[in-house]
């Protein structure tokens, strides 16, 4: 289980932090479902809000302008009716000859009076020229003036950024023209507010869309993530992993399919295991049955070995049977040992051992004292099953002596949490294509060599024994020649010695090979 | 010539081991069942019993227990290595040693001789008695007694107590004891020691569950303490 998966498990347990996990694990995946959902929801929200805002903006503006225009027209018509006579004085062909200043003054008064209803008023008289109620607004475009000569006309225009409606008409038979500038500033203000409200609504819609997208993607992504986690666990061999099926959507279908697949996989694995177990049991049974005749044969091999005074054929035959009986006995013992390991019934008897002493005993017991050079500290206490370590070391050294030749060097390297025991020889090394298979059962690196002394199970048994100690064996060739077998032995806290007043014998010190967990053992012991 | 009783149900194995042991110079009587074995043991009083564990009817453990009720004759079990728990049960029922089938006659012979040696041994001239509270170990006469009452010990138990009593207060490792008592090498089965210590405690301790004489030394082995 790597770091991410562990973090994932933790987060899964907490049920939170999935988003952070997503970021941490893969970085932000731009093409992922979540960004796509977010983008889609945001686009829909923004486009809708913009369309609604624009539509209402233009509708409102049209209505407001229309109303303002009508008001302006009716106002102008009223003004002509009310002030027609006074405006008439501005005409050049009036009956009474008046001073120009008086006329101008009079028209000014009219303009100011009319202007009281809010509009700026411009009067253009043929005699006194332009009279304006607002000095800023006196410039009526020439084209508009020409148009106003015939009928009442209107135009929308913007002066210094302020929108106006310019309405104009000419007094019948006098040539006096009256123009009003209707200020649309208030209407513009309303429209500006509308835009502001539109923008705000768009923003709110965007936030709303984000929230919706968040939950929608969660509803989709969470099952997908669960599916991913479950698939990974299935891949790791946890065949009992199942998904919770919620609802009846497509994701539920996928979950159901996953569950069915896992169930089918578990079933076929179970069948395979049963077949495997049956064949292993067969090997164990066969070995067991072979042992009874072998025990009888082994007991009398010495008799055969001592046959000397018969004819040469008989002597040879007797010796051959004696030797082959020993080989067969070893093979059957090895087969039974392997069967026990396969069945998980191999027992560990952990003891406090001084490793150098154990190495010494192993080498001495096989008469290799002159052939194996040991480089180890004098005292190195460890907790192991001495017999199993003996088997490992004896196999490694025996193998090195047989295939590598003398001198064999056994070196113990100490590290804080493990020991490395290296067995190096000066032989031709192991063929490269044989290296990966060297610990396989009945594997022979050199096919031409044919039958060898051992059972063909020695290194496989050594490997299993190393594994029982949570250690491992590996083989490689040295650059300078020769093979090196390395036994990595973790320095772990093995079950403690029984307490002084403990009555039970040995049985508690037996450690099931399948249960490597020391804590479990301790719990049982207490 | 030591007389042995061999109890083994398989006729071929029985015949082969009888042949091999006879060849090594032992006088062998063979029995095919536990019941026959017990009869022969009572009739002939052999110096040592070689006992197969897997027997029809009375099994090896039961035969061992029955013999132990009245007799301290050395018993060596013939066992199959796969049945690891057998060894524990066998040693608890009072066997002195065990060998694993298929056994090399040489190995069996060596074990037999080692067990028998525990029985005999050279007798020193002067009295050699160690006293631990009310327990006295007479190493010259090979007698252990509590408050003057002799305690019946098997040769192996006696040898173990004697070796411990030679080094009072000093911890002996299981490996050392295996070598001193059983003549086994470094890789001998330390459960032999544990089993023998349990049996010895049952006989010499006042409260076997709370041993005051034979103390376990954690991580090392055992030591014999003079009582405080």
PDB file of N, CA and C in Angstrom, chain A residues 363 368 371-373 391-411 421-430 438-439 449 458-459 462 474-478 481-486:
ATOM      1  N   UNK A 363      28.113 -25.130  11.125  1.00  0.00           N
ATOM      2  CA  UNK A 363      29.260 -25.479  10.291  1.00  0.00           C
ATOM      3  C   UNK A 363      29.996 -26.692  10.854  1.00  0.00           C
ATOM      4  N   UNK A 368      32.362 -28.638   8.189  1.00  0.00           N
ATOM      5  CA  UNK A 368      32.822 -27.642   7.215  1.00  0.00           C
ATOM      6  C   UNK A 368      33.770 -26.619   7.833  1.00  0.00           C
ATOM      7  N   UNK A 371      36.326 -25.355   5.663  1.00  0.00           N
ATOM      8  CA  UNK A 371      35.929 -24.917   4.325  1.00  0.00           C
ATOM      9  C   UNK A 371      35.183 -23.586   4.323  1.00  0.00           C
ATOM     10  N   UNK A 372      34.590 -23.238   5.458  1.00  0.00           N
ATOM     11  CA  UNK A 372      33.803 -22.008   5.508  1.00  0.00           C
ATOM     12  C   UNK A 372      34.473 -21.032   6.468  1.00  0.00           C
ATOM     13  N   UNK A 373      34.776 -19.840   5.950  1.00  0.00           N
ATOM     14  CA  UNK A 373      35.362 -18.805   6.802  1.00  0.00           C
ATOM     15  C   UNK A 373      34.249 -17.885   7.284  1.00  0.00           C
ATOM     16  N   UNK A 391      18.941 -24.616   9.137  1.00  0.00           N
ATOM     17  CA  UNK A 391      18.616 -25.156   7.808  1.00  0.00           C
ATOM     18  C   UNK A 391      18.991 -24.148   6.714  1.00  0.00           C
ATOM     19  N   UNK A 392      18.651 -22.877   6.949  1.00  0.00           N
ATOM     20  CA  UNK A 392      18.957 -21.845   5.953  1.00  0.00           C
ATOM     21  C   UNK A 392      20.466 -21.768   5.737  1.00  0.00           C
ATOM     22  N   UNK A 393      21.208 -21.635   6.844  1.00  0.00           N
ATOM     23  CA  UNK A 393      22.654 -21.462   6.727  1.00  0.00           C
ATOM     24  C   UNK A 393      23.305 -22.697   6.117  1.00  0.00           C
ATOM     25  N   UNK A 394      22.843 -23.882   6.540  1.00  0.00           N
ATOM     26  CA  UNK A 394      23.429 -25.116   6.023  1.00  0.00           C
ATOM     27  C   UNK A 394      23.180 -25.236   4.526  1.00  0.00           C
ATOM     28  N   UNK A 395      21.983 -24.842   4.085  1.00  0.00           N
ATOM     29  CA  UNK A 395      21.683 -24.915   2.658  1.00  0.00           C
ATOM     30  C   UNK A 395      22.528 -23.938   1.852  1.00  0.00           C
ATOM     31  N   UNK A 396      22.665 -22.724   2.383  1.00  0.00           N
ATOM     32  CA  UNK A 396      23.448 -21.718   1.654  1.00  0.00           C
ATOM     33  C   UNK A 396      24.914 -22.147   1.579  1.00  0.00           C
ATOM     34  N   UNK A 397      25.450 -22.601   2.708  1.00  0.00           N
ATOM     35  CA  UNK A 397      26.860 -22.987   2.715  1.00  0.00           C
ATOM     36  C   UNK A 397      27.063 -24.253   1.877  1.00  0.00           C
ATOM     37  N   UNK A 398      26.151 -25.212   2.038  1.00  0.00           N
ATOM     38  CA  UNK A 398      26.272 -26.457   1.286  1.00  0.00           C
ATOM     39  C   UNK A 398      26.201 -26.202  -0.208  1.00  0.00           C
ATOM     40  N   UNK A 399      25.286 -25.338  -0.590  1.00  0.00           N
ATOM     41  CA  UNK A 399      25.137 -24.970  -1.991  1.00  0.00           C
ATOM     42  C   UNK A 399      26.410 -24.304  -2.521  1.00  0.00           C
ATOM     43  N   UNK A 400      26.961 -23.393  -1.701  1.00  0.00           N
ATOM     44  CA  UNK A 400      28.171 -22.681  -2.110  1.00  0.00           C
ATOM     45  C   UNK A 400      29.343 -23.648  -2.247  1.00  0.00           C
ATOM     46  N   UNK A 401      29.430 -24.599  -1.317  1.00  0.00           N
ATOM     47  CA  UNK A 401      30.531 -25.555  -1.378  1.00  0.00           C
ATOM     48  C   UNK A 401      30.388 -26.477  -2.583  1.00  0.00           C
ATOM     49  N   UNK A 402      29.141 -26.824  -2.881  1.00  0.00           N
ATOM     50  CA  UNK A 402      28.913 -27.789  -3.956  1.00  0.00           C
ATOM     51  C   UNK A 402      29.141 -27.153  -5.331  1.00  0.00           C
ATOM     52  N   UNK A 403      28.554 -25.970  -5.527  1.00  0.00           N
ATOM     53  CA  UNK A 403      28.613 -25.354  -6.853  1.00  0.00           C
ATOM     54  C   UNK A 403      29.718 -24.316  -6.978  1.00  0.00           C
ATOM     55  N   UNK A 404      30.071 -23.684  -5.860  1.00  0.00           N
ATOM     56  CA  UNK A 404      31.036 -22.590  -5.943  1.00  0.00           C
ATOM     57  C   UNK A 404      32.448 -23.028  -5.641  1.00  0.00           C
ATOM     58  N   UNK A 405      32.570 -23.918  -4.701  1.00  0.00           N
ATOM     59  CA  UNK A 405      33.900 -24.348  -4.325  1.00  0.00           C
ATOM     60  C   UNK A 405      34.483 -23.479  -3.229  1.00  0.00           C
ATOM     61  N   UNK A 406      35.509 -23.977  -2.602  1.00  0.00           N
ATOM     62  CA  UNK A 406      36.128 -23.295  -1.468  1.00  0.00           C
ATOM     63  C   UNK A 406      36.993 -22.155  -1.964  1.00  0.00           C
ATOM     64  N   UNK A 407      37.323 -21.166  -1.129  1.00  0.00           N
ATOM     65  CA  UNK A 407      36.765 -21.009   0.214  1.00  0.00           C
ATOM     66  C   UNK A 407      35.418 -20.284   0.164  1.00  0.00           C
ATOM     67  N   UNK A 408      34.547 -20.684   1.041  1.00  0.00           N
ATOM     68  CA  UNK A 408      33.256 -20.013   1.164  1.00  0.00           C
ATOM     69  C   UNK A 408      33.351 -19.023   2.323  1.00  0.00           C
ATOM     70  N   UNK A 409      32.891 -17.815   2.059  1.00  0.00           N
ATOM     71  CA  UNK A 409      32.957 -16.772   3.093  1.00  0.00           C
ATOM     72  C   UNK A 409      31.552 -16.493   3.601  1.00  0.00           C
ATOM     73  N   UNK A 410      31.386 -16.599   4.924  1.00  0.00           N
ATOM     74  CA  UNK A 410      30.090 -16.262   5.530  1.00  0.00           C
ATOM     75  C   UNK A 410      30.298 -14.993   6.351  1.00  0.00           C
ATOM     76  N   UNK A 411      29.586 -13.933   5.973  1.00  0.00           N
ATOM     77  CA  UNK A 411      29.777 -12.651   6.644  1.00  0.00           C
ATOM     78  C   UNK A 411      28.456 -12.169   7.221  1.00  0.00           C
ATOM     79  N   UNK A 421      23.132 -11.707   6.260  1.00  0.00           N
ATOM     80  CA  UNK A 421      24.104 -12.791   6.321  1.00  0.00           C
ATOM     81  C   UNK A 421      24.436 -13.163   4.879  1.00  0.00           C
ATOM     82  N   UNK A 422      25.678 -12.938   4.497  1.00  0.00           N
ATOM     83  CA  UNK A 422      26.078 -13.191   3.118  1.00  0.00           C
ATOM     84  C   UNK A 422      26.957 -14.429   3.039  1.00  0.00           C
ATOM     85  N   UNK A 423      26.632 -15.265   2.077  1.00  0.00           N
ATOM     86  CA  UNK A 423      27.451 -16.449   1.833  1.00  0.00           C
ATOM     87  C   UNK A 423      28.010 -16.324   0.423  1.00  0.00           C
ATOM     88  N   UNK A 424      29.305 -16.130   0.335  1.00  0.00           N
ATOM     89  CA  UNK A 424      29.926 -15.881  -0.966  1.00  0.00           C
ATOM     90  C   UNK A 424      30.887 -17.007  -1.308  1.00  0.00           C
ATOM     91  N   UNK A 425      30.882 -17.391  -2.585  1.00  0.00           N
ATOM     92  CA  UNK A 425      31.832 -18.418  -3.022  1.00  0.00           C
ATOM     93  C   UNK A 425      32.687 -17.865  -4.156  1.00  0.00           C
ATOM     94  N   UNK A 426      33.625 -18.649  -4.607  1.00  0.00           N
ATOM     95  CA  UNK A 426      34.522 -18.215  -5.669  1.00  0.00           C
ATOM     96  C   UNK A 426      34.341 -19.055  -6.921  1.00  0.00           C
ATOM     97  N   UNK A 427      33.159 -19.586  -7.061  1.00  0.00           N
ATOM     98  CA  UNK A 427      32.894 -20.447  -8.201  1.00  0.00           C
ATOM     99  C   UNK A 427      32.584 -19.671  -9.460  1.00  0.00           C
ATOM    100  N   UNK A 428      31.997 -20.347 -10.420  1.00  0.00           N
ATOM    101  CA  UNK A 428      31.699 -19.706 -11.705  1.00  0.00           C
ATOM    102  C   UNK A 428      30.492 -18.774 -11.633  1.00  0.00           C
ATOM    103  N   UNK A 429      29.807 -18.714 -10.513  1.00  0.00           N
ATOM    104  CA  UNK A 429      28.610 -17.877 -10.410  1.00  0.00           C
ATOM    105  C   UNK A 429      27.392 -18.608 -10.939  1.00  0.00           C
ATOM    106  N   UNK A 430      26.270 -17.913 -10.877  1.00  0.00           N
ATOM    107  CA  UNK A 430      25.003 -18.517 -11.308  1.00  0.00           C
ATOM    108  C   UNK A 430      24.677 -17.962 -12.692  1.00  0.00           C
ATOM    109  N   UNK A 438      16.323 -19.560  -8.929  1.00  0.00           N
ATOM    110  CA  UNK A 438      17.240 -20.357  -8.124  1.00  0.00           C
ATOM    111  C   UNK A 438      16.567 -20.912  -6.858  1.00  0.00           C
ATOM    112  N   UNK A 439      15.519 -20.195  -6.361  1.00  0.00           N
ATOM    113  CA  UNK A 439      14.857 -20.669  -5.144  1.00  0.00           C
ATOM    114  C   UNK A 439      13.599 -21.490  -5.441  1.00  0.00           C
ATOM    115  N   UNK A 449      24.083 -31.128 -15.435  1.00  0.00           N
ATOM    116  CA  UNK A 449      24.609 -31.803 -14.264  1.00  0.00           C
ATOM    117  C   UNK A 449      23.696 -32.953 -13.832  1.00  0.00           C
ATOM    118  N   UNK A 458      16.313 -28.008  -1.345  1.00  0.00           N
ATOM    119  CA  UNK A 458      17.100 -27.352  -0.289  1.00  0.00           C
ATOM    120  C   UNK A 458      16.916 -25.844  -0.261  1.00  0.00           C
ATOM    121  N   UNK A 459      17.146 -25.190  -1.403  1.00  0.00           N
ATOM    122  CA  UNK A 459      17.066 -23.728  -1.419  1.00  0.00           C
ATOM    123  C   UNK A 459      15.623 -23.263  -1.256  1.00  0.00           C
ATOM    124  N   UNK A 462      15.003 -23.442   2.353  1.00  0.00           N
ATOM    125  CA  UNK A 462      15.718 -22.335   2.994  1.00  0.00           C
ATOM    126  C   UNK A 462      14.943 -21.038   2.819  1.00  0.00           C
ATOM    127  N   UNK A 474      18.161 -13.873  -1.219  1.00  0.00           N
ATOM    128  CA  UNK A 474      18.353 -13.404  -2.587  1.00  0.00           C
ATOM    129  C   UNK A 474      19.719 -13.884  -3.057  1.00  0.00           C
ATOM    130  N   UNK A 475      19.859 -13.970  -4.364  1.00  0.00           N
ATOM    131  CA  UNK A 475      21.117 -14.447  -4.935  1.00  0.00           C
ATOM    132  C   UNK A 475      21.568 -13.486  -6.014  1.00  0.00           C
ATOM    133  N   UNK A 476      22.865 -13.293  -6.119  1.00  0.00           N
ATOM    134  CA  UNK A 476      23.392 -12.462  -7.208  1.00  0.00           C
ATOM    135  C   UNK A 476      24.821 -12.923  -7.479  1.00  0.00           C
ATOM    136  N   UNK A 477      25.343 -12.429  -8.580  1.00  0.00           N
ATOM    137  CA  UNK A 477      26.728 -12.736  -8.908  1.00  0.00           C
ATOM    138  C   UNK A 477      27.598 -11.538  -8.567  1.00  0.00           C
ATOM    139  N   UNK A 478      28.761 -11.823  -8.033  1.00  0.00           N
ATOM    140  CA  UNK A 478      29.680 -10.725  -7.715  1.00  0.00           C
ATOM    141  C   UNK A 478      30.387 -10.278  -8.981  1.00  0.00           C
ATOM    142  N   UNK A 481      33.416 -12.111  -9.636  1.00  0.00           N
ATOM    143  CA  UNK A 481      33.270 -13.549  -9.817  1.00  0.00           C
ATOM    144  C   UNK A 481      32.732 -14.235  -8.583  1.00  0.00           C
ATOM    145  N   UNK A 482      32.017 -15.321  -8.800  1.00  0.00           N
ATOM    146  CA  UNK A 482      31.435 -16.056  -7.693  1.00  0.00           C
ATOM    147  C   UNK A 482      30.035 -15.569  -7.383  1.00  0.00           C
ATOM    148  N   UNK A 483      29.289 -16.409  -6.687  1.00  0.00           N
ATOM    149  CA  UNK A 483      27.912 -16.071  -6.345  1.00  0.00           C
ATOM    150  C   UNK A 483      27.838 -15.633  -4.889  1.00  0.00           C
ATOM    151  N   UNK A 484      26.868 -14.752  -4.613  1.00  0.00           N
ATOM    152  CA  UNK A 484      26.601 -14.348  -3.235  1.00  0.00           C
ATOM    153  C   UNK A 484      25.139 -14.607  -2.940  1.00  0.00           C
ATOM    154  N   UNK A 485      24.893 -15.339  -1.886  1.00  0.00           N
ATOM    155  CA  UNK A 485      23.533 -15.502  -1.388  1.00  0.00           C
ATOM    156  C   UNK A 485      23.398 -14.627  -0.156  1.00  0.00           C
ATOM    157  N   UNK A 486      22.326 -13.841  -0.127  1.00  0.00           N
ATOM    158  CA  UNK A 486      22.124 -12.943   1.005  1.00  0.00           C
ATOM    159  C   UNK A 486      20.854 -13.336   1.741  1.00  0.00           C
TER     160      UNK A 486
END
